[in-house]
Short mmCIF file of C-alpha atoms in Angstrom, two decimals:
data_model
loop_
_atom_site.label_atom_id
_atom_site.label_comp_id
_atom_site.label_asym_id
_atom_site.label_seq_id
_atom_site.Cartn_x
_atom_site.Cartn_y
_atom_site.Cartn_z
CA MET A 1347 20.95 -30.00 -3.83
CA ASP A 1348 17.87 -31.69 -4.86
CA TRP A 1349 14.67 -30.52 -4.35
CA SER A 1350 12.15 -32.95 -5.70
CA TRP A 1351 11.50 -34.51 -2.27
CA ALA A 1352 9.43 -30.89 -2.26
CA ILE A 1353 8.32 -29.96 -5.27
CA GLU A 1354 8.66 -32.85 -7.08
CA GLY A 1355 4.67 -33.72 -6.27
CA VAL A 1356 3.95 -29.48 -7.05
CA ASN A 1357 1.83 -29.18 -10.58
CA ASN A 1358 -0.22 -27.41 -12.59
CA ASP A 1359 -3.54 -30.12 -12.31
CA VAL A 1360 -4.91 -27.51 -10.10
CA PRO A 1361 -5.13 -23.93 -11.64
CA ARG A 1362 -2.69 -21.04 -10.12
CA THR A 1363 -0.39 -23.55 -7.95
CA MET A 1364 2.38 -23.20 -10.23
CA GLY A 1365 3.64 -22.41 -13.78
CA PRO A 1366 3.45 -20.05 -16.01
CA GLU A 1367 -0.02 -18.42 -15.84
CA CYS A 1368 1.28 -17.95 -11.50
CA GLU A 1369 4.23 -16.78 -12.72
CA ASN A 1370 3.49 -13.77 -15.28
CA TYR A 1371 0.81 -12.90 -12.99
CA MET A 1372 2.30 -9.89 -12.03
CA SER A 1373 6.31 -8.40 -12.58
CA ASN A 1374 9.34 -9.82 -10.02
CA GLU A 1375 9.76 -6.01 -10.69
CA ARG A 1376 6.34 -5.14 -8.59
CA ARG A 1377 6.77 -8.12 -6.42
CA TRP A 1378 9.52 -7.41 -4.73
CA THR A 1379 8.97 -3.14 -4.92
CA GLU A 1380 5.93 -4.61 -2.77
CA ALA A 1381 7.54 -6.41 -0.69
CA VAL A 1382 10.65 -3.58 0.06
CA ILE A 1383 7.40 -1.68 0.89
CA VAL A 1384 5.38 -3.19 2.92
CA SER A 1385 8.78 -4.59 4.80
CA LEU A 1386 9.56 -1.24 6.34
CA GLY A 1387 6.53 -0.23 6.93
CA CYS A 1388 5.80 -3.22 8.88
CA LEU A 1389 9.33 -2.91 10.43
CA TRP A 1390 8.74 0.46 11.85
CA ILE A 1391 5.38 0.13 13.25
CA LEU A 1392 6.80 -3.06 15.08
CA ARG A 1393 9.15 -1.08 16.87
CA TRP A 1394 6.32 2.00 17.07
CA ALA A 1395 4.60 -0.99 19.00
CA SER A 1396 6.41 -2.44 20.68
CA LYS A 1397 7.18 0.09 22.57
CA ARG A 1398 3.95 0.74 23.42
CA ALA A 1399 3.12 -2.89 24.59
CA ASP A 1400 1.95 -2.77 28.43
CA PRO A 1401 4.82 -5.77 29.44
CA ILE A 1402 3.60 -9.31 30.13
CA SER A 1403 2.43 -10.27 34.01
CA LEU A 1404 2.42 -14.34 35.09
CA PRO A 1405 0.84 -16.03 37.68
CA CYS A 1406 1.83 -17.24 40.61
CA ALA A 1407 4.51 -19.15 41.03
CA SER A 1408 2.14 -22.31 42.58
CA LYS A 1409 -0.05 -21.58 38.94
CA LEU A 1410 3.32 -21.70 37.23
CA ASN A 1411 4.39 -25.49 38.57
CA GLN A 1412 1.00 -27.01 38.13
CA SER A 1413 1.35 -30.24 35.95
CA HIS A 1414 -0.90 -29.59 32.52
CA SER A 1415 -4.50 -31.29 33.06
CA THR A 1416 -5.57 -33.88 31.07
CA GLY A 1417 -7.84 -32.26 28.19
CA ARG A 1418 -4.61 -30.21 27.81
CA LEU A 1419 -2.55 -33.22 27.09
CA LEU A 1420 -4.45 -34.67 24.61
CA LEU A 1421 -4.98 -31.84 22.74
CA MET A 1422 -2.07 -31.68 22.28
CA LEU A 1423 -1.54 -35.26 21.75
CA LEU A 1424 -4.69 -34.86 19.02
CA MET A 1425 -2.29 -31.35 17.46
CA THR A 1426 0.48 -32.93 16.85
CA PHE A 1427 -0.94 -36.49 15.62
CA VAL A 1428 -2.69 -34.36 12.91
CA PHE A 1429 0.62 -32.69 12.15
CA GLY A 1430 2.80 -35.54 11.72
CA ILE A 1431 -0.56 -36.92 9.32
CA GLU A 1432 -0.19 -34.72 7.34
CA MET A 1433 3.31 -34.19 6.94
CA GLY A 1434 2.92 -37.71 5.93
CA PHE A 1435 0.59 -36.38 2.58
CA LYS A 1436 3.35 -34.27 2.02
CA PHE A 1437 6.42 -36.17 1.92
CA ALA A 1438 4.23 -39.01 0.33
CA ASN A 1439 2.61 -36.04 -2.69
CA LYS A 1440 6.51 -34.66 -2.97
CA SER A 1441 5.12 -31.17 -1.70
CA VAL A 1442 6.64 -30.87 1.31
CA ILE A 1443 7.58 -27.09 0.28
CA PHE A 1444 3.65 -26.54 1.41
CA VAL A 1445 4.61 -26.92 5.14
CA LEU A 1446 5.39 -22.74 4.66
CA ASN A 1447 2.21 -22.37 4.65
CA PRO A 1448 1.19 -20.30 7.70
CA CYS A 1449 -1.54 -22.81 9.09
CA HIS A 1450 1.27 -25.46 9.15
CA ILE A 1451 3.19 -22.73 11.07
CA GLN A 1452 0.76 -21.96 13.47
CA THR A 1453 0.30 -25.73 14.51
CA LEU A 1454 3.25 -25.72 15.18
CA VAL A 1455 3.30 -22.55 17.31
CA GLN A 1456 0.50 -24.49 19.04
CA ILE A 1457 1.76 -27.17 19.70
CA TYR A 1458 4.16 -25.55 21.43
CA ILE A 1459 2.41 -22.74 23.74
CA LEU A 1460 0.08 -26.57 24.42
CA ALA A 1461 3.11 -28.61 25.84
CA ALA A 1462 5.38 -25.48 26.90
CA LYS A 1463 4.92 -24.37 30.55
CA PRO A 1464 3.71 -20.41 30.86
CA SER A 1465 6.34 -17.70 30.31
CA LYS A 1466 6.60 -14.14 28.62
CA ALA A 1467 7.68 -15.49 25.20
CA THR A 1468 5.64 -18.22 25.55
CA VAL A 1469 2.57 -16.04 25.99
CA ALA A 1470 4.18 -13.46 23.31
CA LEU A 1471 3.56 -16.43 21.09
CA PHE A 1472 0.38 -16.89 22.09
CA ARG A 1473 -1.27 -13.45 21.90
CA ILE A 1474 1.26 -12.64 18.49
CA GLN A 1475 -0.51 -16.46 16.73
CA MET A 1476 -4.15 -15.04 18.06
CA ASN A 1477 -3.80 -12.53 15.31
CA ASN A 1478 -3.94 -15.84 12.43
CA LEU A 1479 -6.84 -17.15 13.00
CA ASN A 1480 -8.02 -15.29 9.23
CA GLY A 1481 -6.23 -18.58 8.11
CA PRO A 1482 -8.78 -20.65 9.63
CA LEU A 1483 -11.80 -19.13 8.70
CA LEU A 1484 -10.58 -18.38 5.37
CA ALA A 1485 -9.81 -22.26 5.12
CA PHE A 1486 -13.51 -23.31 5.53
CA ILE A 1487 -14.88 -20.06 3.49
CA PHE A 1488 -12.37 -21.13 0.47
CA PRO A 1489 -11.33 -24.48 1.06
CA GLU A 1490 -8.76 -25.53 -1.65
CA VAL A 1491 -8.66 -29.51 -1.68
CA GLU A 1492 -8.42 -30.13 -5.10
CA SER A 1493 -5.16 -31.65 -5.15
CA ARG A 1494 -5.65 -34.08 -1.78
CA THR A 1495 -6.23 -37.55 -3.43
CA LEU A 1496 -4.22 -39.58 -1.06
CA PRO A 1497 -6.82 -41.23 1.04
CA PHE A 1498 -8.48 -38.86 4.37
CA GLU A 1499 -6.04 -36.23 3.15
CA GLN A 1500 -8.65 -34.21 2.39
CA ALA A 1501 -10.24 -34.72 6.47
CA THR A 1502 -6.92 -33.82 7.91
CA TYR A 1503 -6.99 -30.57 6.19
CA TRP A 1504 -10.75 -30.38 7.69
CA LEU A 1505 -10.01 -31.28 11.42
CA GLN A 1506 -6.45 -29.98 11.10
CA HIS A 1507 -7.91 -25.98 10.63
CA ALA A 1508 -10.96 -26.67 12.40
CA LEU A 1509 -8.60 -27.20 16.00
CA LEU A 1510 -6.17 -24.10 14.54
CA TYR A 1511 -9.31 -22.52 16.28
CA ILE A 1512 -10.78 -24.89 19.03
CA VAL A 1513 -6.82 -24.44 20.72
CA PRO A 1514 -6.73 -20.77 20.66
CA VAL A 1515 -10.30 -21.02 22.47
CA TYR A 1516 -9.86 -24.21 24.51
CA ILE A 1517 -6.42 -21.82 26.04
CA ILE A 1518 -8.84 -18.53 26.79
CA ARG A 1519 -11.36 -20.49 27.80
CA ASN A 1520 -9.12 -22.02 31.08
CA GLY A 1521 -6.99 -19.52 31.52
CA ILE A 1522 -3.99 -21.35 31.12
CA TYR A 1523 -2.42 -17.61 29.19
CA GLU A 1524 -3.38 -14.16 29.86
CA VAL A 1525 -4.52 -12.34 26.69
CA GLU A 1526 -4.11 -8.34 26.72
CA ASP A 1527 -6.90 -5.91 27.60
CA ILE A 1528 -9.84 -5.82 25.36
CA TYR A 1529 -8.70 -2.46 24.51
CA ASP A 1530 -4.60 -3.01 23.91
CA PHE A 1531 -4.67 -2.87 20.61
CA ASN A 1532 -0.47 -2.47 20.38
CA TRP A 1533 -0.30 -6.65 20.23
CA VAL A 1534 -2.88 -6.95 17.76
CA THR A 1535 -0.38 -4.96 15.70
CA ILE A 1536 2.20 -6.86 16.40
CA GLY A 1537 0.32 -10.18 15.82
CA VAL A 1538 -0.62 -8.21 12.25
CA VAL A 1539 2.80 -7.26 11.65
CA ILE A 1540 4.79 -10.57 12.34
CA MET A 1541 2.05 -12.10 9.53
CA LEU A 1542 2.74 -9.52 7.24
CA LEU A 1543 6.58 -9.86 7.04
CA TYR A 1544 6.61 -13.40 6.88
CA HIS A 1545 4.81 -13.43 4.24
CA PHE A 1546 6.02 -10.59 2.26
CA VAL A 1547 10.01 -11.21 3.09
CA VAL A 1548 9.94 -15.19 3.70
CA LEU A 1549 6.62 -17.20 1.41
CA ASN A 1550 7.31 -13.69 -1.54
CA ALA A 1551 11.25 -14.71 -1.95
CA ILE A 1552 10.82 -19.06 -1.93
CA SER A 1553 8.03 -18.05 -4.18
CA ILE A 1554 9.46 -16.30 -6.87
CA ALA A 1555 12.69 -18.91 -6.43
CA SER A 1556 10.42 -21.31 -6.92
CA GLY A 1557 7.68 -20.84 -9.47
CA VAL A 1558 5.56 -22.63 -6.23
CA ASN A 1559 2.66 -20.50 -5.74
CA LEU A 1560 2.83 -20.01 -1.33
CA ASN A 1561 -0.44 -19.11 0.00
CA HIS A 1562 -0.91 -17.44 -2.94
CA MET A 1563 2.25 -15.08 -3.09
CA LEU A 1564 2.76 -15.50 -6.95
CA CYS A 1565 -1.12 -15.31 -8.21
CA ALA A 1566 -4.43 -14.59 -6.59
CA ALA A 1567 -6.62 -17.52 -6.09
CA VAL A 1568 -9.24 -18.54 -8.41
CA THR A 1569 -12.04 -17.53 -6.13
CA ASP A 1570 -10.29 -14.17 -4.56
CA PRO A 1571 -12.81 -11.45 -4.93
CA PHE A 1572 -10.15 -8.85 -4.81
CA GLU A 1573 -8.35 -10.51 -8.02
CA GLY A 1574 -5.99 -8.67 -10.07
CA GLN A 1575 -2.48 -6.67 -9.97
CA ASN A 1576 -3.34 -5.25 -6.55
CA TYR A 1577 -4.23 -7.98 -5.29
CA ARG A 1578 -1.88 -8.66 -2.38
CA ILE A 1579 -2.31 -4.63 -1.18
CA ALA A 1580 -6.31 -5.45 -0.99
CA ALA A 1581 -5.26 -8.61 1.16
CA VAL A 1582 -3.20 -6.45 3.27
CA ILE A 1583 -5.81 -4.16 3.76
CA HIS A 1584 -8.31 -6.18 4.40
CA GLU A 1585 -6.12 -8.32 6.21
CA SER A 1586 -5.03 -6.07 8.69
CA ILE A 1587 -9.07 -5.49 9.14
CA LEU A 1588 -10.41 -8.79 9.60
CA CYS A 1589 -7.69 -10.16 12.05
CA PRO A 1590 -8.45 -7.77 14.83
CA ILE A 1591 -11.71 -8.75 14.32
CA LEU A 1592 -11.58 -12.60 14.94
CA ASN A 1593 -8.86 -11.70 17.82
CA LYS A 1594 -11.44 -9.49 19.59
CA VAL A 1595 -14.27 -11.08 19.42
CA THR A 1596 -12.56 -14.77 20.00
CA VAL A 1597 -12.05 -12.88 23.18
CA LEU A 1598 -15.10 -11.13 23.87
CA LEU A 1599 -17.38 -14.29 23.43
CA TYR A 1600 -15.15 -17.12 25.22
CA CYS A 1601 -12.42 -15.18 28.05
CA ASN A 1602 -13.51 -15.76 31.44
CA LYS A 1603 -15.26 -13.17 32.38
CA GLN A 1604 -14.12 -12.83 35.85
CA THR A 1605 -10.74 -12.92 34.23
CA MET A 1606 -10.89 -9.54 31.92
CA LYS A 1607 -12.92 -7.49 34.84
CA SER A 1608 -9.19 -8.09 36.70
CA ASN A 1609 -7.26 -6.90 33.76
CA LEU A 1610 -9.26 -4.34 33.27
CA LEU A 1611 -9.26 -3.10 36.85
CA ARG A 1612 -5.31 -4.10 37.29
CA LYS A 1613 -4.60 -1.29 34.85
CA HIS A 1614 -6.86 1.23 35.57
CA THR A 1615 -5.91 0.99 39.00
CA TYR A 1616 -2.33 1.46 37.85
CA ASN A 1617 -2.89 3.96 35.14
CA GLN A 1618 -4.56 5.98 38.36
CA ASN A 1619 -1.75 5.26 41.23
CA THR A 1620 0.47 6.70 38.49
CA SER A 1621 -0.82 8.97 37.38
CA THR A 1622 -1.08 10.88 40.58
CA ILE A 1623 2.71 10.06 41.54
CA ILE A 1624 4.04 11.37 37.97
CA ASN A 1625 4.05 15.09 37.34
CA ASP A 1626 5.30 16.68 33.48
CA ASN A 1627 9.02 16.70 35.17
CA ASN A 1628 10.91 13.70 33.26
CA LEU A 1629 12.42 12.34 35.73
CA SER A 1630 9.58 11.71 37.61
CA LYS A 1631 9.49 8.42 36.65
CA ASP A 1632 12.67 7.73 37.61
CA GLU A 1633 12.19 9.22 41.16
CA LEU A 1634 9.32 6.89 41.20
CA LEU A 1635 10.73 3.75 40.45
CA TYR A 1636 13.25 4.34 42.78
CA HIS A 1637 10.98 5.14 46.19
CA GLN A 1638 9.55 1.58 45.17
CA HIS A 1639 12.45 0.01 45.60
CA TYR A 1640 13.21 1.59 48.59
CA GLU A 1641 10.19 0.54 49.71
CA LEU A 1642 10.85 -3.26 48.96
CA THR A 1643 14.28 -2.93 50.43
CA GLU A 1644 12.59 -1.85 53.66
CA LYS A 1645 10.39 -4.52 53.94
CA THR A 1646 12.67 -7.57 52.81
CA THR A 1647 15.44 -6.24 55.41
CA THR A 1648 12.16 -5.81 58.15
CA GLU A 1649 10.44 -8.90 57.75
CA GLY A 1650 10.37 -10.63 60.69
CA THR A 1651 12.92 -8.77 63.43
CA SER A 1652 12.28 -6.94 66.59
CA SER A 1653 11.66 -3.78 66.44
CA GLN A 1654 15.62 -2.86 68.20
CA GLN A 1655 16.83 -5.05 64.74
CA GLN A 1656 14.25 -3.54 62.60
CA GLN A 1657 15.90 0.28 63.89
CA GLN A 1658 19.60 -0.93 63.04
CA GLN A 1659 18.51 -2.66 59.64
CA GLN A 1660 17.11 0.78 58.93
CA GLN A 1661 20.05 2.88 59.35
CA HIS A 1662 21.97 0.43 57.51
CA HIS A 1663 19.57 -0.72 54.58
CA HIS A 1664 18.22 2.77 54.93
CA LEU A 1665 19.06 3.13 51.05
CA PRO A 1666 18.98 0.97 48.58
CA PRO A 1667 22.26 -0.39 46.55
CA LEU A 1668 23.19 2.50 44.55
CA ASN A 1669 23.82 0.11 41.45
CA VAL A 1670 20.90 -1.76 41.50
CA THR A 1671 19.24 2.02 41.63
CA GLU A 1672 21.33 3.66 39.09
CA GLU A 1673 20.44 -0.16 36.83
CA CYS A 1674 16.69 0.22 37.28
CA ILE A 1675 16.64 4.48 36.38
CA VAL A 1676 18.27 3.36 33.45
CA LYS A 1677 16.27 0.83 32.38
CA GLN A 1678 13.35 3.39 32.86
CA ARG A 1679 14.87 5.80 30.96
CA LYS A 1680 15.26 3.38 27.99
CA HIS A 1681 11.31 2.56 28.07
CA ASN A 1682 10.51 6.21 28.20
CA ILE A 1683 12.75 8.43 26.78
CA SER A 1684 12.92 8.97 23.56
CA GLU A 1685 16.40 8.71 21.70
CA ASP A 1686 15.64 10.66 19.09
CA ASN A 1687 15.77 14.05 21.87
CA ASP A 1688 19.07 14.78 22.42
CA ILE A 1689 19.46 18.04 24.34
CA ASP A 1690 16.33 16.11 26.81
CA ILE A 1691 18.76 12.86 27.30
CA ARG A 1692 21.60 14.94 28.44
CA ILE A 1693 19.16 17.45 30.38
CA GLN A 1694 17.90 14.44 32.58
CA GLU A 1695 21.75 12.58 32.73
CA GLN A 1696 22.53 15.98 34.90
CA GLN A 1697 19.60 15.16 36.72
CA HIS A 1698 20.06 11.51 37.26
CA GLN A 1699 24.23 12.52 38.75
CA THR A 1700 22.32 14.73 40.48
CA LEU A 1701 20.12 12.23 42.21
CA LEU A 1702 22.81 9.90 42.17
CA VAL A 1703 25.34 12.33 44.14
CA ASP A 1704 22.47 13.00 46.85
CA VAL A 1705 21.89 9.05 47.38
CA GLU A 1706 25.67 9.25 47.93
CA SER A 1707 25.82 11.59 50.29
CA GLU A 1708 23.30 11.24 52.19
CA ARG A 1709 24.53 7.79 52.61
CA GLU A 1710 27.56 8.65 53.81
CA LEU A 1711 25.71 11.35 56.28
CA LEU A 1712 24.15 8.06 57.83
CA LYS A 1713 26.68 6.19 57.96
CA ASN A 1714 29.21 9.10 59.56
CA SER A 1715 26.22 9.56 62.09
CA SER A 1716 25.78 5.77 63.26
CA THR A 1717 29.82 5.65 63.41
CA THR A 1718 29.41 8.48 65.66
CA ALA A 1719 26.95 7.17 67.52
CA LYS A 1720 28.96 3.82 68.44
CA CYS A 1721 32.27 6.28 69.36
CA ASN A 1722 30.29 7.54 71.61
CA MET A 1723 28.82 4.54 72.92
CA SER A 1724 31.89 3.80 73.82
CA ALA A 1725 33.30 6.36 75.08
CA THR A 1726 30.19 6.04 77.38
CA LYS A 1727 31.30 3.02 78.56
CA VAL A 1728 34.81 3.66 79.24
CA ASP A 1729 33.36 6.63 81.23
#
């Protein structure tokens, strides 16, 4: 397949863009070794942080169905317009391969976030991209515009990277998407790890195959203060520090103070209420989930009815459906119990079965008592 439209315009006129100097900067064996080690470590950290991250909470239905504001639509159109111009320059220069650079990927993500309605997926995307704010910052500190020779091509560079920071600030300021608690670093960890995986899995492989120095995965930039054989390891360290700092500082500077207070209060209240109920028993969380589901069922089945109807419904719906309870308990167990501890799992499964048997026994008892009461009433009428 002819890839000239994507890489033919890339040349070595700008130092360390491609060519023998970049390819021989370090051996491919070292590049792949670093990629494997970093990727395995990132996958383990990603699994660990994903289990610890707080669940995403969405606003009420009225806010979810609100139409986009004028400012949001204008910002989305401007971002799309700038990205379209940038793509035009890439096709004109036959250097489309540079679209794989993280800043262009982040631009697409932000356009989608501005266009879509809030959901768990969009909130997760927003929180993840908040840890890629190092791209705009480094683009301004170490600009690379030497290869941009077409009219307004350099202006597009500055405008695009400025928008990459303006869009998150606008979203945070207007409360479009909710950020995690300021003291929660699990989502920060997830975002940084995904960024590193993209570099060492995607960009590293394509750079080696094409010989193009995508985001400096083949060789260090001329202005890189950590230039040398270990520059990629140094980048993993200093970017893992810089990204969380930029994320949290941006949130502190621009997030609505009332939103931050409500997030802290909600998390504190949840932890306090949970700690008063949950003890060292491994099944206590299952029991808590069961009772919460029972209370919710009681509330929904008794609203808007008379006192006599409430008593009848309490007899028939004294306990929630067994299959729903079992499904909730299993989901909660998968979230809270380590799969590696087989002994604890077997013990808890036995206790779980005992709990379900007790629930079924209580349901049968209530059913029998209700049947007996009906029979007595019928006998009374006959007499």
